[in-house]
């Protein structure tokens, strides 16, 4: 009865206990009370479970552990002891607690423990403790000794844990002197491996797996595995249990990487081969294992075995090569004959499968030929995971061996026909990656091009990308490719841009192959004038793109053009300048003149120009106000033009121009003579200045988040400008507002920001000599104590009398850009839908140099009534077609109440930023070193920057019919 | 030493009429109960009287297991259970149980209603037979009785095809039925665990073939069809109603879907529709892709494939038609073929390119004598019934889409199961021999399966016991003299030479004709061919007429009669 009462009372008692938890002994005391109160093992278990949910402070761990141990000795129920053991492990992970002190206790309990499960758990606890203190050699030896003692336990879990202990704590072979100095460690290292390998033959598959894993763990920790275990590992490959096989495959692979060149004998013959070849054959064998997990693993590992000899590699693609590959080295010729004579029929022709005369049977081997056909099997596997792994492995191997790349081409091309799109896509990507090694034959190209009709956009675009990098061998191939691409264009008009781009590369890659078919392509005739094709026909543009790009490196081609072709060239060069290269045309010297100089030198000169203009700007301080302003204006203009001309430097030039523009705005706002005049008269002036300050702020956010490749120094400069703008705002506030209260908080905020700046950019401060912030920091102590009015006055003078720091440019700055491809905004047909319901609008956009677009890029929809929605696309809608590029294909849901007229809405992309997630990693890490704890001062500022031009979409929500 | 006895009643060393008796640990199990498509008489069913004379089978058999629904594996089931008489359990998987009666009913209709045979099983018998069926699940161990247990594994060959492990005590047998080790568009690959049976009874249809990768085949097929359709052509694909037909349908359906093609695909109706229904239901028996996507869309709900009507064959424009039967020997496929092969000339007038517009793609095996077989052997003129000839101008393609394991697949299965012995059935003897050698090289020698052989023996009934001994031993034991039966015969020859010369001429002649036999010229004026004695003497009336005396024993009857007829033709000059 009393015990019942206690349990009922318990919830009431717990409340004060919780409150007291913060004081030191309370936690352990509460636990103690709880455990003592527990009338039955189930209750105790409940308490322990509850206890485990709450964290324990480092300094009270010791006490808790004592109580737990004390209770442990008393406890008769094994499940409670098990829980206590696991709690000990959990507690020893607590930060700031050194678990050395409980090792002895745990080892003691081990010796007296009867239950196997609890034993395993205690060993696990020891493992945790051991990994907590990796430096202590002494402790490690003790733990290893304990593990040795329990290795012979009858329960598999105990043996597992012991092996795990070996794997995690067994001494790693340190460099030689160590070993000679303390013979014990050397011995232990040797022992550990042989002890573990003894358990490769354990009767329990779980222990076998644990043994292999322990060995792999040793390898991971840098211990060199001995070659002796290779044979054992190979035997384990044919184990009955998939987990063992799976671990063994890994083991064999590790050994093959460790001893690729050592020679192993082949059983049942007196020949020898390299170990890497032998293991390659064995892993290939596992590609046709019964368990798909093992198959995936084997296929994946094959990709990383690049040291394998080429003739072994090539056999992976040949199912029918029946010769035992071990003999092939000596009887290479015979094997080849065998292969060509084809003892087996291929099943492709009708009735050719009558048994043929037998070839020397000793050389024929159906499955033991290891590598033979491994990839053929892998690529045909039932599970697509295996197929993808095989495709990836093929890719890795082909990249390191051009001859293999040539051979595996047919198989990859076949994968374009897989039933699962993911596999198809992957194989197209793989082919693109190895395309430098290969030239497609006509029949292969044919198969590749057939995929252009695929209804999946991803597949088609991947294929376009592939064609951009493909080499073809004949002019027929070019013709074929063009034909299929045009077919694609008519079937899927939305592919326009992608197809054009593809043809651009195809043309510039194969000028000599395009040359002979130009008359045909342009349908010119030696005697007759042919009708002028329609300039707006996408197919015609496609042909022209191909021809013009080929003509770029083939000057004779222009002679074949007819008059209208030249006209069309001029038009396309203007309208699609990214697709049509500048050509040197006869009689049109002017257009080509500026491009005559080499590209490299022009980039260099542009760079020089950039540097010069920046240094010129530095001298601005010496000039009087109007002169400085006009210098800045001219420089900005120059830089903008430079960015347009030199695409390589566009980002940098743009960045500089924006930065200088900020300076110009600040200068204009400050240098005005009207500043000193009395307040009420200058409302207009104030408006101008506050506008400038707001603009500068906005620009600084653009500078910080829109450009990639910035170093902390540039970011410091940007922050500096922002600080100036904020100071300006503060001054303005002081002049316009009455009352001290708002001003006071604003001042305080500003001072915090200055402080934050100092902390963030401690390393950069030397570069800000004589600048605004430098001056401010000099008088900082004074500022902190002064009144708002004084502060404003100081700010005003400092602002006007400080020079701006010179902008130092990093290697490369890239501007994040985005362009909405779809909707085009050209449609006159409104998108009609019932008001109150939603309509999905397909949005397709390309993003360049946007980092982490999944979180930052958003779509904004602006309705005519000023309503705006910001939509976050799904992460899966972003694809990555190439480095630095992203593609957003998503659906945006529109909805609105009824309108009487169709009207246009704006759709645009936004780049969201927040100062706390600033990607300026440099300063952040610097700050991390200098200070501790979170920043209470830095308020996060979140906002968005428009990333693309808005596109207008015509929509018409109709009233719902009742 | 455990004794396991395996007796094939059919499909031992041929294909068709699969029926194998296994005696293991005192239990008798019948594996499959099929019919032979090539025969229309008693030979089409296995000879059940081998098991028990005129009685019912129930006493003898412990259970019957059917591996899959193809008629050559289940066609004799109603005959066995209802007409011969068997009341024990019949095990098959769920899909087999569902589809098998449809096929049996169809088969019955054709034999009874169309061919007018009597003494055949009735619809009611099929129903009664199906009532005795106990369905099996994959990897489910079923206890047939206290000792006998069976377990089914996935075989991949057709929907619901299974391999069975039969276990009595520590002895076990695995029967594969038909299986496929390469997954295809709608089925997965066969799989078995390392069960280490005493005997693995494996099919060996493709014992001498190692097929190209299936992707090559698929690509070739799709390319051919696509090209033809794109040029406005028509494609006829003769198929059997179930199995490969679904595979090709899925292949074309997904291709049409992917490539956004619009040309119609037709399927000749009939039992396929009913069976397709079951394909939709038994999704768990299909491959990974179909299993994973059926929530969005069941792959067997075809969007592009519609039912065929006879009138559609004349429609203009491209089309693909699947028609049964697969060997073009009758029915709709033959009708369409005749129509298109004959229409050719009219088409040429309209369009020159029409010559290549029609193609027939044969995806499977064709029995000798059928139109399909003739086409595949390259005949360009076919004789039809009614003495008309049909000129074949359309293109004929053979593409193997068979779902049997090839040599490598068989090896792979052996490696997976690790049996102690392997027995090959369901294939041609010669090809099996070849594969047997391969397996022996790879693993270890296999015992030779016992073949029926004619032997001479003597049955001795003595002291109320029966013994079978060799004739020599019998003679010796019974103390009897051996009697020899010899034939003699005289052959008259017109030969102007002397006796000895004639004899040597005969000798030379025989020597040149009978290569590989021992022909001896003995000094006593006789010629011996093996044990046959020849003597030459002149005729009394005419010295030019020689008489050759031949004498041979009963055992050499064949050679002796050959020699006499040879000599009657005379000697070469």
GROMACS .gro file of N, CA, C and O in nm, chain A residues 430-483:
model
  216
  430UNK      N    1   2.738   1.068  -6.788
  430UNK     CA    2   2.865   0.996  -6.788
  430UNK      C    3   2.930   1.006  -6.925
  430UNK      O    4   3.050   1.030  -6.937
  431UNK      N    5   2.850   0.987  -7.026
  431UNK     CA    6   2.906   0.994  -7.161
  431UNK      C    7   2.965   1.133  -7.186
  431UNK      O    8   3.068   1.147  -7.250
  432UNK      N    9   2.900   1.233  -7.132
  432UNK     CA   10   2.954   1.367  -7.149
  432UNK      C   11   3.088   1.380  -7.081
  432UNK      O   12   3.181   1.438  -7.133
  433UNK      N   13   3.098   1.317  -6.964
  433UNK     CA   14   3.222   1.330  -6.890
  433UNK      C   15   3.339   1.262  -6.959
  433UNK      O   16   3.453   1.305  -6.947
  434UNK      N   17   3.310   1.154  -7.030
  434UNK     CA   18   3.423   1.086  -7.095
  434UNK      C   19   3.434   1.125  -7.242
  434UNK      O   20   3.511   1.068  -7.317
  435UNK      N   21   3.356   1.225  -7.283
  435UNK     CA   22   3.350   1.254  -7.426
  435UNK      C   23   3.482   1.304  -7.482
  435UNK      O   24   3.503   1.302  -7.603
  436UNK      N   25   3.573   1.346  -7.395
  436UNK     CA   26   3.701   1.390  -7.448
  436UNK      C   27   3.780   1.274  -7.508
  436UNK      O   28   3.863   1.293  -7.595
  437UNK      N   29   3.750   1.153  -7.460
  437UNK     CA   30   3.827   1.038  -7.504
  437UNK      C   31   3.771   0.973  -7.630
  437UNK      O   32   3.830   0.880  -7.682
  438UNK      N   33   3.656   1.016  -7.672
  438UNK     CA   34   3.589   0.933  -7.772
  438UNK      C   35   3.543   1.013  -7.892
  438UNK      O   36   3.523   1.134  -7.887
  439UNK      N   37   3.528   0.943  -8.000
  439UNK     CA   38   3.465   0.997  -8.118
  439UNK      C   39   3.350   0.904  -8.153
  439UNK      O   40   3.368   0.784  -8.161
  440UNK      N   41   3.236   0.960  -8.172
  440UNK     CA   42   3.119   0.876  -8.197
  440UNK      C   43   3.117   0.831  -8.343
  440UNK      O   44   3.138   0.911  -8.433
  441UNK      N   45   3.090   0.704  -8.362
  441UNK     CA   46   3.068   0.654  -8.497
  441UNK      C   47   2.927   0.691  -8.539
  441UNK      O   48   2.844   0.728  -8.458
  442UNK      N   49   2.901   0.670  -8.668
  442UNK     CA   50   2.771   0.714  -8.718
  442UNK      C   51   2.658   0.635  -8.654
  442UNK      O   52   2.556   0.692  -8.614
  443UNK      N   53   2.677   0.503  -8.642
  443UNK     CA   54   2.567   0.423  -8.587
  443UNK      C   55   2.544   0.454  -8.440
  443UNK      O   56   2.431   0.455  -8.392
  444UNK      N   57   2.654   0.485  -8.370
  444UNK     CA   58   2.638   0.521  -8.228
  444UNK      C   59   2.566   0.654  -8.216
  444UNK      O   60   2.476   0.671  -8.134
  445UNK      N   61   2.607   0.747  -8.302
  445UNK     CA   62   2.544   0.878  -8.300
  445UNK      C   63   2.395   0.863  -8.326
  445UNK      O   64   2.311   0.930  -8.265
  446UNK      N   65   2.362   0.774  -8.415
  446UNK     CA   66   2.224   0.749  -8.450
  446UNK      C   67   2.144   0.710  -8.327
  446UNK      O   68   2.035   0.764  -8.301
  447UNK      N   69   2.199   0.618  -8.250
  447UNK     CA   70   2.131   0.575  -8.128
  447UNK      C   71   2.121   0.688  -8.028
  447UNK      O   72   2.020   0.706  -7.961
  448UNK      N   73   2.229   0.763  -8.019
  448UNK     CA   74   2.228   0.875  -7.924
  448UNK      C   75   2.121   0.975  -7.964
  448UNK      O   76   2.042   1.022  -7.881
  449UNK      N   77   2.116   1.004  -8.093
  449UNK     CA   78   2.023   1.108  -8.138
  449UNK      C   79   1.878   1.065  -8.124
  449UNK      O   80   1.790   1.148  -8.108
  450UNK      N   81   1.856   0.933  -8.129
  450UNK     CA   82   1.718   0.885  -8.116
  450UNK      C   83   1.657   0.932  -7.984
  450UNK      O   84   1.536   0.951  -7.974
  451UNK      N   85   1.741   0.953  -7.886
  451UNK     CA   86   1.692   0.993  -7.754
  451UNK      C   87   1.642   1.137  -7.755
  451UNK      O   88   1.570   1.181  -7.666
  452UNK      N   89   1.677   1.213  -7.859
  452UNK     CA   90   1.631   1.351  -7.866
  452UNK      C   91   1.480   1.362  -7.867
  452UNK      O   92   1.424   1.467  -7.839
  453UNK      N   93   1.414   1.253  -7.902
  453UNK     CA   94   1.268   1.259  -7.906
  453UNK      C   95   1.207   1.231  -7.770
  453UNK      O   96   1.085   1.233  -7.756
  454UNK      N   97   1.289   1.204  -7.673
  454UNK     CA   98   1.239   1.173  -7.540
  454UNK      C   99   1.150   1.287  -7.490
  454UNK      O  100   1.177   1.403  -7.514
  455UNK      N  101   1.045   1.250  -7.421
  455UNK     CA  102   0.954   1.356  -7.376
  455UNK      C  103   1.003   1.424  -7.249
  455UNK      O  104   0.948   1.525  -7.210
  456UNK      N  105   1.104   1.370  -7.187
  456UNK     CA  106   1.152   1.434  -7.066
  456UNK      C  107   1.251   1.544  -7.101
  456UNK      O  108   1.348   1.524  -7.174
  457UNK      N  109   1.225   1.659  -7.046
  457UNK     CA  110   1.307   1.774  -7.078
  457UNK      C  111   1.450   1.758  -7.028
  457UNK      O  112   1.545   1.795  -7.095
  458UNK      N  113   1.461   1.701  -6.910
  458UNK     CA  114   1.595   1.683  -6.853
  458UNK      C  115   1.683   1.599  -6.944
  458UNK      O  116   1.799   1.628  -6.965
  459UNK      N  117   1.622   1.492  -6.994
  459UNK     CA  118   1.698   1.402  -7.080
  459UNK      C  119   1.741   1.477  -7.205
  459UNK      O  120   1.858   1.471  -7.245
  460UNK      N  121   1.650   1.550  -7.265
  460UNK     CA  122   1.685   1.619  -7.389
  460UNK      C  123   1.795   1.719  -7.364
  460UNK      O  124   1.890   1.732  -7.441
  461UNK      N  125   1.782   1.791  -7.255
  461UNK     CA  126   1.883   1.894  -7.231
  461UNK      C  127   2.018   1.834  -7.196
  461UNK      O  128   2.121   1.886  -7.237
  462UNK      N  129   2.015   1.724  -7.124
  462UNK     CA  130   2.141   1.656  -7.096
  462UNK      C  131   2.205   1.611  -7.227
  462UNK      O  132   2.326   1.618  -7.246
  463UNK      N  133   2.121   1.568  -7.318
  463UNK     CA  134   2.172   1.520  -7.446
  463UNK      C  135   2.229   1.636  -7.528
  463UNK      O  136   2.332   1.623  -7.592
  464UNK      N  137   2.162   1.751  -7.524
  464UNK     CA  138   2.217   1.868  -7.592
  464UNK      C  139   2.354   1.901  -7.536
  464UNK      O  140   2.448   1.929  -7.609
  465UNK      N  141   2.359   1.895  -7.405
  465UNK     CA  142   2.486   1.923  -7.338
  465UNK      C  143   2.592   1.825  -7.386
  465UNK      O  144   2.706   1.862  -7.414
  466UNK      N  145   2.553   1.699  -7.397
  466UNK     CA  146   2.646   1.596  -7.444
  466UNK      C  147   2.693   1.627  -7.585
  466UNK      O  148   2.811   1.619  -7.616
  467UNK      N  149   2.598   1.666  -7.671
  467UNK     CA  150   2.634   1.693  -7.810
  467UNK      C  151   2.729   1.810  -7.820
  467UNK      O  152   2.811   1.817  -7.911
  468UNK      N  153   2.720   1.902  -7.725
  468UNK     CA  154   2.812   2.015  -7.725
  468UNK      C  155   2.957   1.968  -7.715
  468UNK      O  156   3.047   2.031  -7.767
  469UNK      N  157   2.977   1.858  -7.645
  469UNK     CA  158   3.114   1.813  -7.619
  469UNK      C  159   3.156   1.694  -7.705
  469UNK      O  160   3.260   1.638  -7.685
  470UNK      N  161   3.069   1.654  -7.794
  470UNK     CA  162   3.097   1.531  -7.867
  470UNK      C  163   3.180   1.558  -7.993
  470UNK      O  164   3.161   1.660  -8.060
  471UNK      N  165   3.268   1.466  -8.020
  471UNK     CA  166   3.338   1.468  -8.148
  471UNK      C  167   3.271   1.367  -8.240
  471UNK      O  168   3.242   1.256  -8.199
  472UNK      N  169   3.248   1.407  -8.363
  472UNK     CA  170   3.195   1.310  -8.459
  472UNK      C  171   3.296   1.295  -8.571
  472UNK      O  172   3.388   1.374  -8.585
  473UNK      N  173   3.277   1.191  -8.650
  473UNK     CA  174   3.385   1.157  -8.743
  473UNK      C  175   3.358   1.200  -8.888
  473UNK      O  176   3.451   1.229  -8.961
  474UNK      N  177   3.234   1.204  -8.930
  474UNK     CA  178   3.211   1.233  -9.072
  474UNK      C  179   3.111   1.346  -9.090
  474UNK      O  180   3.041   1.384  -8.997
  475UNK      N  181   3.103   1.395  -9.214
  475UNK     CA  182   3.008   1.503  -9.239
  475UNK      C  183   2.865   1.451  -9.235
  475UNK      O  184   2.772   1.524  -9.204
  476UNK      N  185   2.849   1.321  -9.262
  476UNK     CA  186   2.715   1.263  -9.251
  476UNK      C  187   2.664   1.273  -9.107
  476UNK      O  188   2.546   1.293  -9.083
  477UNK      N  189   2.759   1.257  -9.016
  477UNK     CA  190   2.719   1.266  -8.875
  477UNK      C  191   2.664   1.404  -8.843
  477UNK      O  192   2.564   1.419  -8.773
  478UNK      N  193   2.734   1.506  -8.897
  478UNK     CA  194   2.688   1.642  -8.873
  478UNK      C  195   2.548   1.661  -8.928
  478UNK      O  196   2.458   1.715  -8.864
  479UNK      N  197   2.531   1.609  -9.048
  479UNK     CA  198   2.403   1.622  -9.114
  479UNK      C  199   2.293   1.554  -9.031
  479UNK      O  200   2.186   1.610  -9.010
  480UNK      N  201   2.329   1.435  -8.988
  480UNK     CA  202   2.235   1.356  -8.908
  480UNK      C  203   2.198   1.431  -8.780
  480UNK      O  204   2.080   1.443  -8.744
  481UNK      N  205   2.300   1.483  -8.714
  481UNK     CA  206   2.277   1.553  -8.588
  481UNK      C  207   2.189   1.674  -8.612
  481UNK      O  208   2.093   1.699  -8.537
  482UNK      N  209   2.220   1.748  -8.717
  482UNK     CA  210   2.141   1.868  -8.747
  482UNK      C  211   1.996   1.829  -8.773
  482UNK      O  212   1.902   1.891  -8.721
  483UNK      N  213   1.979   1.725  -8.850
  483UNK     CA  214   1.845   1.680  -8.886
  483UNK      C  215   1.764   1.645  -8.762
  483UNK      O  216   1.649   1.689  -8.745
   0.00000   0.00000   0.00000
